[in-house]
Structures are given as structure tokens and as C-alpha cells.
Amino acid sequence: MTAFPNKNVLFRNFIIILLFIGISTPSVAAQSDKEEGVNVSEVIIHHVLDDHVWHFFDGHYGTLYLPIIVYSAERGLEVFSSANFYDEHHNLIPYNGYKLEHSHIYLGEEQVLDLSITKNVAMLIITAVVLLLVFGAAAKGAKRNAGKAPKGIQSFIEPIILFVADEVVRPNAGPKADRFLPYLLTLFFFILFGNLLGLLPGAGNLTGNIAVTMTLAAFTFVITNLSGNKNYWSHIFWTPGVPLVLRPILLMVEIIGIFTKPIALFIRLFAAMTAGHIVLLSIMSLTFIFHSWIVGFGSSILVLFISLIELLVAGIQAYVFTLFSSLYIGLATAEDEHH
Amino acid sequence: MDLLTPGVGLIFWQALIFLVLLFVLSKMAWKPLLNSLKEREETIQGSLDAADKARQQMASMQADSEALLKEAREERDKILRTAQEAANRMNEEARNDAKKSADKIIEDAKSVIQTEKQAALRDIKEQVALFSLEVAEKLMRKNLSDDKAQKELTNRFVDELKLN
């Protein structure tokens, strides 16, 4: 295996993530680094990251080459297959002046705007299609069974919608909760389906990608601040009921607060999902580190239980993201009650 | 692409696809599903309200019928009482009437008997008088065959007359 200059950084990130979620497996990490042949931390990090190819298994047909879409001022928009970056031994080669290095595409020495359909974008499209199929079927059921008892997929989906609407959104998202319900429902089911699909073997870590969670949190941020009423802004800029000298200090705190809320949102989801994937992969890797089928048996059982926990986490994280988004919107649209 | 640096491409696609998803799902899924849920909720609530109303109506109807029954019972008692009184009164009256008419009949009978008795007495008196006259005549015919006896009798009559 060729030297990987970014390895230490990646390893550090890996450790940070492990510490961050409070699961300490230093022995695994330490050993993996020493182990020859298998660089576990690299493999794991590679699995949770985005990529321009979708690698299912080794061999010629084990890789799905995804389309590359790049834009540069020099060349304009160009679309080609990522297969062009690989030779028959799966080694990276330059193509048409473009160079793929550590998943970044360079034209000469300049990094270009990369709008490729990466593994996560492909996962994103799959998630969107699954959502459309499931909810299209459920909505069709709702139309067909109007005034009758729900049937089929509709009866599975409806209780979840009711749970999100009645337990998460309406009690928290303030007086205009129903206006934000479509957004919050889409958010909830997107995260839930993304989390669950991400748990499938070979699937991309969509909802554990910081770009995805950041974008989702940005939507909540924009909606929260666009729908913020007079009451919300007056609390931020000139908090009532507080001594005058404290108000400028509170102003700073409040302004920081506007941003920390969505940041907490996206880091929570990103960390929870990525950490889950890393834990699963780490335990799986124990087999390869120890070269022992006994360890393999033990780690498989552990992986089974942690997978079950991950299923739970998939639901909880979707719930929490929606809950906090609802709360933030609720705080921004609440009527003045206590002054 | 590193773990903590978001990729621009993914942000772009995520924003685009999420917005499309939001738009399409809002139109295609959330609206009909939420509407059907709301309708169902309203139907259930409506049915519950109707059932409640029906129960209340039934309770009030039961109360009404009970009141009606009570009233009817009272009415019946009253009618029975009145009928009893009327019967008693009529009985009394009938008895009185019967007594009166019996008295009257007895009275009448008595007076008739009295009259008959008087008439009978009168007849007897007349008969007695006639018998007496006949006896007297026979006696006189026998006794007054001489003057002396005639004289004596005349005297006695005169004495009797004096005495009266």
C-alpha cells in the first residue's frame, strides 16, 4: 500500500470522533496502525467519506464508476465518467488535464468546482426516489381509501406522520406549526430514510456527511430567521426585562445563539451517524486485525447488537433533528406571553 | 474529501434535491395524507359527538317517559279514587232512595190499610146497625104486641132521652 500523506490527519479525526461519542477503543486504533497489510483506520475513514466511485467489493465489477461533473472558468462545464481516472489496475491516472487526488479534482494545480454525482449524491438520489415511491404509494392509498380505513403502506406511514405532526411539530413549532409541517415532515422522513438506507451494506454514509447535515441545518436556520416575528428579534437585539448594562452582552450571546443552534443540529446528526458507522466498522475490523475466527464470531455478535442500536439511533436522530428544528421555529414564531 | 470539510458539490445536490423533494412531497404526499388524516379525525370526532348526543337524547327521552309514566300513574290513581267515591256516593244514594221508596211504599200501604180499615169498620157499623134494626124490629114485633109493653118502651125511651 502506498504511503498516504493524509493518514495522520485522518487517524486523528478518527480518534477525535471516537472520543467525541464517548466510545473509547484506543486498543483497536493503536493495533490497526501497527498491523501490516490492513490499514483499518484508513479503510474505515474511506468508508464513511464521500467518493467519486462506488466501491462494493474488490475486482473489476465491484466498482461502480459514477459521473464526474466539473466546472472551471477555463474549461466550463464538463461531464465524464470517473472510470477515466483509473487504469486497469485501479490506480489513479490523470485524464484530459484533470487530476483526482484524495477525492479532490484538480485542473493543473487549481481545484475545480466539483458537482459530480458522487457516492453520496447517488445515495441522495436513491433516498429521494425511495421517499417518492413510498409516499406516492401512501398518498395514493389515502386518495383511494378516502373516508375508509387505511390500507397497506398507507397504514404504516400514517401513524408515523401523526406522531411527527402531533408529538413533535404541533406542541413545539408554535402557533403556526401547520405552516411548517410539510418542511418538517420532509426533513424527518429524509433523515430517517437516509439513516436507514445508510445502514445497508455497501451504502454511502449520506446523513453522516457534514455537507448534508449542514445543508439541512441551513434550511432550518433560514426558515427560523425568515419566520422570526417582532418578539423574536426584540429578544435578540434588546432583551426586555434585563438590566440595561447587561443588554449589550446579551446581544452578543443571542447573536451567537442564532448560529449555535443550527450548528449544534448539524454536528449532532453528522457525529451520531458517522460515529455509528465507525463503531460498526471498527468492531468488524477486529476480525481482520486479529486474524482469528473466534474474534470474528464475537465481533459479529457485537456488530449485530450495535446494528440494532443503530436502527434505534436512525430513528432517534431523525426525531431529534425534527424536534429541535420545530423548537427553533416555535421560539421564533411564539407570541409574547410572559411580559 | 475530508470528514469535517463539507464538499461543495454535495451541498449543491443536497440543497437542490431536498428542495425538489420538499416541493413534490408537499404537493403529492403531505397534502392528501394530512387531509385524509384530518378528515378521519373529524369523522371520528363527529361520530363520537353524535353518539354522545344520541345518548343524551335517550337519557332525556327516558326521563320524559318516566315523567309521563308517573303522571299517568297519578292520573290513574286519581281516576280510581274519583270512581270509588262516585260509586260509594251512588251506592249511598241508591240505598237512601230505596229506603225512601220503601218507607213511602210502607206509608202508602199503611194509609191504604187505614182507609180500608175505616171503610171496613164503616161497613161493619152499617151491617151491625142493619142487623140491630132487624133484630129490634123482630123483637119489637114480638114485644109490642100489647099496649102495656108499648107504653113501657115509650117511657124507657123518654127516660133515656132525658138522661142524654
Coordinates of C-alpha atoms in Angstrom, one line a residue:
Chain A
M1 CA 0.0 0.0 0.0
T2 CA 1.3 3.4 -1.0
A3 CA 2.1 6.0 1.7
F4 CA -0.9 8.1 2.5
P5 CA 0.2 11.6 3.4
N6 CA -3.2 12.4 4.9
K7 CA -3.2 9.4 7.0
N8 CA -2.2 11.0 10.3
V9 CA -4.9 13.7 9.9
L10 CA -7.4 11.1 9.2
F11 CA -6.3 9.0 12.1
R12 CA -6.5 11.9 14.4
N13 CA -10.0 12.7 13.1
F14 CA -11.0 9.1 13.7
I15 CA -9.8 9.3 17.3
I16 CA -11.5 12.6 17.8
I17 CA -14.7 11.2 16.6
L18 CA -14.4 8.2 18.9
L19 CA -13.6 10.4 21.9
F20 CA -16.4 12.7 20.9
I21 CA -19.1 10.0 21.1
G22 CA -17.6 8.6 24.3
I23 CA -16.7 5.2 22.9
S24 CA -13.1 4.6 23.6
T25 CA -11.5 1.9 21.5
P26 CA -7.9 3.0 21.6
S27 CA -6.6 -0.6 21.5
V28 CA -8.3 -1.2 18.2
A29 CA -6.9 2.0 16.7
A30 CA -3.5 1.5 18.0
Q31 CA -3.3 -2.0 16.8
S32 CA -4.7 -1.2 13.5
D33 CA -2.0 1.2 12.9
K34 CA 0.7 -1.3 13.7
E35 CA -0.9 -4.1 11.7
E36 CA 0.7 -4.8 8.4
G37 CA -1.4 -5.3 5.3
V38 CA -4.7 -3.9 6.6
N39 CA -4.8 -0.3 7.5
V40 CA -8.0 -0.4 9.4
S41 CA -8.4 3.3 10.1
E42 CA -7.8 4.2 6.5
V43 CA -10.4 1.7 5.3
I44 CA -12.9 2.9 7.9
I45 CA -12.5 6.5 7.2
H46 CA -12.6 5.8 3.5
H47 CA -16.0 4.0 4.1
V48 CA -17.6 6.9 5.9
L49 CA -16.4 9.5 3.4
D50 CA -17.7 10.5 0.1
D51 CA -16.1 9.2 -3.1
H52 CA -16.3 9.5 -6.9
V53 CA -16.7 5.8 -7.3
W54 CA -19.0 3.4 -5.5
H55 CA -16.9 0.6 -4.3
F56 CA -18.9 -2.5 -3.4
F57 CA -16.2 -5.2 -3.5
D58 CA -12.7 -5.8 -5.0
G59 CA -12.4 -6.8 -8.6
H60 CA -13.3 -5.5 -11.9
Y61 CA -17.1 -5.5 -11.5
G62 CA -17.0 -4.5 -7.8
T63 CA -16.8 -0.8 -8.5
L64 CA -19.5 1.5 -9.9
Y65 CA -17.9 4.4 -11.8
L66 CA -20.0 7.5 -11.1
P67 CA -20.2 10.5 -13.4
I68 CA -17.9 13.4 -12.9
I69 CA -19.3 16.9 -13.4
V70 CA -16.8 19.7 -13.1
Y71 CA -16.9 23.4 -13.7
S72 CA -13.9 25.6 -14.2
A73 CA -13.6 29.1 -15.6
E74 CA -11.1 27.8 -18.0
R75 CA -12.9 24.8 -19.5
G76 CA -16.5 25.5 -18.5
L77 CA -18.8 22.6 -17.6
E78 CA -17.5 19.1 -18.4
V79 CA -19.1 15.7 -17.7
F80 CA -17.3 12.4 -18.0
S81 CA -17.1 9.0 -16.2
S82 CA -14.9 8.6 -13.2
A83 CA -13.6 5.4 -14.8
N84 CA -11.3 7.7 -16.8
F85 CA -9.4 8.4 -13.7
Y86 CA -8.5 4.7 -13.2
D87 CA -6.3 2.3 -15.2
E88 CA -6.9 -1.4 -15.3
H89 CA -5.1 -2.0 -12.0
H90 CA -7.4 0.5 -10.3
N91 CA -4.6 3.1 -10.0
L92 CA -5.3 6.8 -10.3
I93 CA -4.3 8.4 -13.6
P94 CA -4.8 11.9 -14.9
Y95 CA -7.5 12.4 -17.5
N96 CA -7.8 15.2 -20.1
G97 CA -5.8 17.5 -17.9
Y98 CA -7.8 16.7 -14.8
K99 CA -6.3 15.0 -11.8
L100 CA -8.1 13.2 -9.0
E101 CA -6.2 13.4 -5.7
H102 CA -7.7 12.4 -2.4
S103 CA -11.1 12.8 -3.9
H104 CA -10.4 16.4 -5.0
I105 CA -10.3 17.2 -8.7
Y106 CA -7.6 19.5 -9.9
L107 CA -7.1 21.1 -13.3
G108 CA -3.4 21.7 -13.4
E109 CA -2.8 23.0 -9.8
E110 CA -6.2 24.6 -9.5
Q111 CA -9.0 22.9 -7.7
V112 CA -12.2 22.9 -9.8
L113 CA -15.8 23.2 -8.8
D114 CA -16.8 19.6 -8.4
L115 CA -20.5 18.9 -8.9
S116 CA -20.0 15.2 -9.5
I117 CA -22.6 12.6 -8.8
T118 CA -20.5 11.1 -6.0
K119 CA -21.4 8.1 -3.9
N120 CA -23.4 10.3 -1.5
V121 CA -25.2 12.2 -4.3
A122 CA -26.1 8.8 -5.7
M123 CA -27.3 7.8 -2.2
L124 CA -29.2 11.1 -2.0
I125 CA -31.0 10.3 -5.3
I126 CA -31.8 6.8 -4.2
T127 CA -33.1 8.2 -0.9
A128 CA -35.2 10.7 -2.8
V129 CA -36.6 8.1 -5.1
V130 CA -37.4 5.7 -2.2
L131 CA -39.2 8.6 -0.4
L132 CA -41.2 9.5 -3.5
L133 CA -42.2 5.9 -4.1
V134 CA -43.2 5.2 -0.5
F135 CA -45.1 8.4 0.0
G136 CA -46.5 8.4 -3.5
A137 CA -48.0 4.9 -2.7
A138 CA -49.2 6.1 0.7
A139 CA -50.8 9.2 -0.8
K140 CA -52.4 7.1 -3.5
G141 CA -53.8 4.9 -0.7
A142 CA -55.1 8.0 1.1
K143 CA -56.9 9.1 -2.0
R144 CA -58.3 5.7 -2.9
N145 CA -59.4 4.9 0.7
A146 CA -60.8 8.4 1.4
G147 CA -63.3 8.0 4.2
K148 CA -62.3 4.4 4.8
A149 CA -59.8 2.6 7.0
P150 CA -56.2 3.0 5.8
K151 CA -54.7 0.1 3.9
G152 CA -51.2 -1.3 3.0
I153 CA -48.3 1.1 3.1
Q154 CA -50.6 4.0 4.0
S155 CA -51.5 2.4 7.3
F156 CA -47.8 2.0 8.1
I157 CA -46.9 5.6 7.1
E158 CA -49.9 7.4 8.6
P159 CA -49.1 6.7 12.3
I160 CA -45.5 8.0 11.8
I161 CA -46.9 11.1 10.1
L162 CA -49.3 11.5 13.0
F163 CA -46.5 11.0 15.5
V164 CA -44.4 13.7 13.9
A165 CA -47.3 16.1 13.5
D166 CA -48.9 15.6 16.9
E167 CA -46.0 14.8 19.1
V168 CA -43.1 16.6 17.6
V169 CA -44.2 19.5 15.5
R170 CA -47.5 20.8 16.8
P171 CA -46.5 21.0 20.5
N172 CA -43.2 22.7 19.7
A173 CA -43.4 24.7 16.5
G174 CA -45.6 27.4 17.9
P175 CA -49.0 28.8 16.8
K176 CA -48.2 28.5 13.1
A177 CA -47.0 24.9 13.3
D178 CA -49.1 23.6 10.4
R179 CA -47.5 26.0 8.0
F180 CA -44.1 24.4 8.7
L181 CA -45.4 20.9 8.8
P182 CA -44.6 20.0 5.2
Y183 CA -41.0 21.1 5.7
L184 CA -40.6 19.3 9.0
L185 CA -42.2 16.1 7.7
T186 CA -39.9 16.1 4.7
L187 CA -37.0 16.7 7.0
F188 CA -37.9 13.9 9.3
F189 CA -38.5 11.3 6.6
F190 CA -35.5 12.4 4.6
I191 CA -33.2 11.9 7.7
L192 CA -35.0 8.7 8.7
F193 CA -34.7 7.1 5.3
G194 CA -31.2 8.4 4.8
N195 CA -30.1 7.0 8.1
L196 CA -31.8 3.6 7.5
L197 CA -30.5 3.3 3.9
G198 CA -27.1 4.3 5.1
L199 CA -27.1 1.2 7.3
L200 CA -27.4 -1.1 4.3
P201 CA -24.2 -2.9 3.4
G202 CA -22.3 -1.1 0.8
A203 CA -24.4 2.0 1.1
G204 CA -23.0 5.5 1.4
N205 CA -22.9 7.4 4.7
L206 CA -25.3 10.1 3.5
T207 CA -26.7 11.5 6.7
G208 CA -23.3 11.2 8.3
N209 CA -21.8 13.6 5.8
I210 CA -21.2 17.0 7.2
A211 CA -22.3 18.7 3.9
V212 CA -25.7 17.0 4.0
T213 CA -26.4 17.8 7.7
M214 CA -25.1 21.3 7.2
T215 CA -27.4 21.9 4.3
L216 CA -30.4 20.6 6.3
A217 CA -29.5 22.7 9.3
A218 CA -29.1 25.7 6.9
F219 CA -32.7 25.2 5.8
T220 CA -33.9 25.2 9.4
F221 CA -31.7 28.3 10.0
V222 CA -33.2 30.2 7.1
I223 CA -36.8 29.2 7.9
T224 CA -36.3 30.1 11.6
N225 CA -34.9 33.5 10.9
L226 CA -37.2 34.4 8.0
S227 CA -40.3 33.5 10.0
G228 CA -39.0 35.2 13.2
N229 CA -41.5 37.7 14.4
K230 CA -41.0 41.1 16.2
N231 CA -41.0 39.3 19.5
Y232 CA -38.1 37.1 18.4
W233 CA -35.9 39.9 17.1
S234 CA -36.6 42.1 20.1
H235 CA -35.5 39.4 22.4
I236 CA -32.3 39.1 20.4
F237 CA -31.4 42.7 19.9
W238 CA -32.8 44.3 23.1
T239 CA -33.8 41.6 25.5
P240 CA -36.6 43.0 27.6
G241 CA -36.7 42.6 31.4
V242 CA -32.9 42.7 31.7
P243 CA -30.8 45.5 33.3
L244 CA -29.6 47.9 30.7
V245 CA -25.9 47.3 31.2
L246 CA -26.4 43.6 30.5
R247 CA -28.2 44.1 27.3
P248 CA -25.2 44.6 25.0
I249 CA -23.6 41.4 26.5
L250 CA -26.9 39.5 25.9
L251 CA -27.0 40.9 22.4
M252 CA -23.7 39.2 21.6
V253 CA -24.8 36.0 23.4
E254 CA -28.1 36.0 21.4
I255 CA -26.4 36.6 18.1
I256 CA -24.0 33.7 18.8
G257 CA -27.0 31.7 19.8
I258 CA -28.7 32.2 16.4
F259 CA -25.8 30.4 14.8
T260 CA -25.0 27.8 17.5
K261 CA -28.5 26.3 17.2
P262 CA -28.2 25.1 13.6
I263 CA -24.5 24.2 14.2
A264 CA -25.5 22.0 17.1
L265 CA -28.1 20.5 14.8
F266 CA -25.8 19.5 12.0
I267 CA -22.9 18.4 14.2
R268 CA -25.2 16.2 16.3
L269 CA -26.6 14.3 13.3
F270 CA -23.2 14.1 11.5
A271 CA -21.4 12.9 14.6
A272 CA -24.1 10.4 15.6
M273 CA -24.3 8.7 12.2
T274 CA -20.6 8.8 11.4
A275 CA -19.7 7.5 14.8
G276 CA -22.2 4.7 14.4
H277 CA -20.6 3.7 11.1
I278 CA -17.2 3.9 12.6
V279 CA -18.0 1.8 15.6
L280 CA -19.6 -0.9 13.4
L281 CA -16.7 -0.9 11.0
S282 CA -14.2 -0.9 13.9
I283 CA -15.7 -4.0 15.5
M284 CA -16.0 -5.7 12.2
S285 CA -12.3 -4.9 11.6
L286 CA -11.3 -6.7 14.8
T287 CA -11.6 -9.9 12.8
F288 CA -9.0 -8.8 10.3
I289 CA -6.7 -7.3 12.9
F290 CA -6.6 -10.5 15.0
H291 CA -6.9 -12.9 12.0
S292 CA -9.0 -15.1 14.3
W293 CA -12.3 -16.7 13.6
I294 CA -13.1 -16.7 17.3
V295 CA -12.8 -12.9 17.4
G296 CA -14.8 -12.9 14.1
F297 CA -17.6 -14.8 15.8
G298 CA -17.5 -12.4 18.8
S299 CA -17.4 -9.3 16.8
S300 CA -20.2 -10.5 14.5
I301 CA -22.5 -10.8 17.5
L302 CA -21.4 -7.4 18.8
V303 CA -22.0 -6.0 15.3
L304 CA -25.5 -7.5 15.3
F305 CA -26.4 -5.8 18.6
I306 CA -24.8 -2.5 17.6
S307 CA -26.7 -2.6 14.3
L308 CA -29.9 -2.9 16.3
I309 CA -28.8 0.1 18.3
E310 CA -28.0 1.9 15.1
L311 CA -31.6 1.2 13.9
L312 CA -32.7 2.9 17.1
V313 CA -30.3 5.8 16.6
A314 CA -31.5 6.3 13.0
G315 CA -35.0 6.9 14.3
I316 CA -33.8 9.0 17.3
Q317 CA -31.6 11.2 15.2
A318 CA -34.4 11.9 12.7
Y319 CA -36.7 12.6 15.7
V320 CA -34.2 14.9 17.4
F321 CA -33.3 16.9 14.3
T322 CA -37.0 17.5 13.6
L323 CA -37.8 18.2 17.3
F324 CA -35.1 20.8 17.5
S325 CA -36.0 22.4 14.2
S326 CA -39.6 22.6 15.4
L327 CA -38.4 24.1 18.7
Y328 CA -36.3 26.8 17.0
I329 CA -39.2 27.6 14.6
G330 CA -41.5 27.7 17.6
L331 CA -39.3 30.0 19.5
A332 CA -39.1 32.4 16.5
T333 CA -42.8 32.5 15.9
A334 CA -44.1 32.4 19.5
E335 CA -46.3 35.2 20.6
D336 CA -45.2 37.3 23.5
E337 CA -46.6 35.6 26.6
H338 CA -44.5 36.5 29.6
H339 CA -44.2 40.2 29.6
Chain B
M1 CA -13.0 14.8 0.6
D2 CA -12.3 15.1 4.3
L3 CA -14.5 14.2 7.2
L4 CA -15.0 17.7 8.5
T5 CA -14.9 19.8 5.3
P6 CA -18.2 19.8 3.5
G7 CA -18.0 19.2 -0.2
V8 CA -19.5 22.0 -2.4
G9 CA -20.9 19.5 -4.8
L10 CA -22.8 17.6 -2.2
I11 CA -24.1 20.8 -0.6
F12 CA -25.4 21.8 -4.1
W13 CA -27.0 18.5 -4.8
Q14 CA -28.4 18.2 -1.3
A15 CA -30.0 21.6 -1.4
L16 CA -31.4 21.0 -4.9
I17 CA -32.8 17.6 -4.3
F18 CA -34.1 18.4 -0.9
L19 CA -36.0 21.4 -2.3
V20 CA -37.4 19.3 -5.1
L21 CA -38.3 16.7 -2.6
L22 CA -39.9 19.3 -0.4
F23 CA -41.9 20.7 -3.2
V24 CA -43.0 17.4 -4.7
L25 CA -43.8 15.7 -1.4
S26 CA -45.8 18.7 -0.2
K27 CA -47.9 18.6 -3.3
M28 CA -48.1 14.9 -3.8
A29 CA -47.9 13.4 -0.3
W30 CA -48.3 15.7 2.6
K31 CA -51.4 17.4 1.4
P32 CA -53.5 14.3 0.6
L33 CA -52.2 12.4 3.6
L34 CA -52.7 15.2 6.1
N35 CA -56.1 16.0 4.7
S36 CA -57.2 12.4 4.9
L37 CA -55.9 12.2 8.5
K38 CA -57.7 15.4 9.4
E39 CA -60.9 14.2 7.7
R40 CA -60.7 10.9 9.6
E41 CA -60.1 12.8 12.8
E42 CA -63.1 14.9 12.1
T43 CA -65.2 11.9 11.2
I44 CA -64.3 10.1 14.4
Q45 CA -64.9 13.2 16.4
G46 CA -68.2 13.8 14.7
S47 CA -69.3 10.2 15.3
L48 CA -68.3 10.4 18.9
D49 CA -70.3 13.7 19.3
A50 CA -73.3 12.2 17.5
A51 CA -73.1 9.1 19.8
D52 CA -72.9 11.4 22.8
K53 CA -75.8 13.5 21.6
A54 CA -77.8 10.3 21.0
R55 CA -77.0 9.1 24.5
Q56 CA -78.1 12.4 26.0
Q57 CA -81.3 12.4 23.9
M58 CA -82.0 8.9 25.0
A59 CA -81.4 9.9 28.6
S60 CA -83.8 12.8 28.3
M61 CA -86.3 10.7 26.5
Q62 CA -86.1 8.1 29.3
A63 CA -86.6 10.9 31.8
D64 CA -89.5 12.1 29.8
S65 CA -91.1 8.7 29.6
E66 CA -90.6 8.2 33.2
A67 CA -92.3 11.5 34.0
L68 CA -95.1 10.6 31.6
L69 CA -95.4 7.3 33.3
K70 CA -95.5 8.9 36.7
E71 CA -98.1 11.3 35.5
A72 CA -100.2 8.5 34.0
R73 CA -100.0 6.6 37.3
E74 CA -101.1 9.6 39.2
E75 CA -103.9 10.2 36.8
R76 CA -105.0 6.6 37.1
D77 CA -104.9 6.8 40.9
K78 CA -107.0 10.0 40.7
I79 CA -109.5 8.4 38.4
L80 CA -109.7 5.3 40.5
R81 CA -110.2 7.4 43.6
T82 CA -112.9 9.5 42.0
A83 CA -114.6 6.4 40.6
Q84 CA -114.5 4.9 44.1
E85 CA -116.0 8.0 45.6
A86 CA -118.6 8.2 42.9
A87 CA -119.5 4.5 43.3
N88 CA -119.8 5.0 47.1
R89 CA -121.9 8.0 46.6
M90 CA -124.2 6.3 44.2
N91 CA -124.4 3.3 46.4
E92 CA -125.3 5.6 49.3
E93 CA -127.8 7.4 47.2
A94 CA -129.3 4.2 45.9
R95 CA -129.6 2.9 49.4
N96 CA -131.2 6.1 50.6
D97 CA -133.6 6.1 47.6
A98 CA -134.5 2.5 48.2
K99 CA -135.1 3.3 51.8
K100 CA -137.1 6.3 51.0
S101 CA -139.2 4.5 48.5
A102 CA -139.7 1.5 50.8
D103 CA -140.8 3.9 53.5
K104 CA -143.1 5.5 51.1
I105 CA -144.5 2.2 50.0
I106 CA -145.0 1.2 53.6
E107 CA -146.5 4.6 54.4
D108 CA -148.8 4.2 51.4
A109 CA -149.7 0.7 52.3
K110 CA -150.4 1.9 55.9
S111 CA -152.6 4.6 54.8
V112 CA -154.4 2.3 52.4
I113 CA -154.8 -0.2 55.1
Q114 CA -156.1 2.6 57.4
T115 CA -158.6 3.7 54.7
E116 CA -159.6 0.1 54.0
K117 CA -160.0 -0.4 57.7
Q118 CA -162.1 2.7 58.1
A119 CA -164.2 1.6 55.2
A120 CA -164.5 -1.9 56.6
L121 CA -165.4 -0.5 60.0
R122 CA -168.0 1.7 58.4
D123 CA -169.4 -1.3 56.6
I124 CA -169.4 -3.3 59.7
K125 CA -171.1 -0.5 61.6
E126 CA -173.7 -0.2 58.9
Q127 CA -174.2 -4.0 58.9
V128 CA -174.4 -4.0 62.7
A129 CA -176.9 -1.2 62.5
L130 CA -178.9 -3.1 60.0
F131 CA -178.7 -6.3 62.0
S132 CA -179.7 -4.4 65.1
L133 CA -182.6 -2.8 63.3
E134 CA -183.7 -6.1 62.0
V135 CA -183.3 -7.7 65.5
A136 CA -185.0 -4.7 67.0
E137 CA -187.8 -4.9 64.5
K138 CA -188.3 -8.6 65.2
L139 CA -188.1 -8.0 68.9
M140 CA -190.5 -5.2 68.7
R141 CA -192.9 -7.1 66.6
K142 CA -192.9 -9.7 69.2
N143 CA -192.9 -7.5 72.3
L144 CA -195.1 -4.7 71.1
S145 CA -198.0 -6.9 70.5
D146 CA -199.7 -5.3 73.6
D147 CA -200.2 -1.7 74.7
K148 CA -198.6 -2.1 78.0
A149 CA -195.3 -3.1 76.6
Q150 CA -195.6 -0.3 74.1
K151 CA -196.1 2.2 76.8
E152 CA -193.3 0.8 78.9
L153 CA -191.0 1.1 76.0
T154 CA -192.0 4.6 75.2
N155 CA -191.3 5.5 78.7
R156 CA -187.9 4.0 78.8
F157 CA -187.1 5.9 75.6
V158 CA -188.2 9.0 77.2
D159 CA -186.1 8.3 80.2
E160 CA -183.1 7.6 78.1
L161 CA -183.7 10.8 76.2
K162 CA -183.8 12.7 79.5
L163 CA -180.7 11.1 80.6
N164 CA -178.9 12.1 77.5

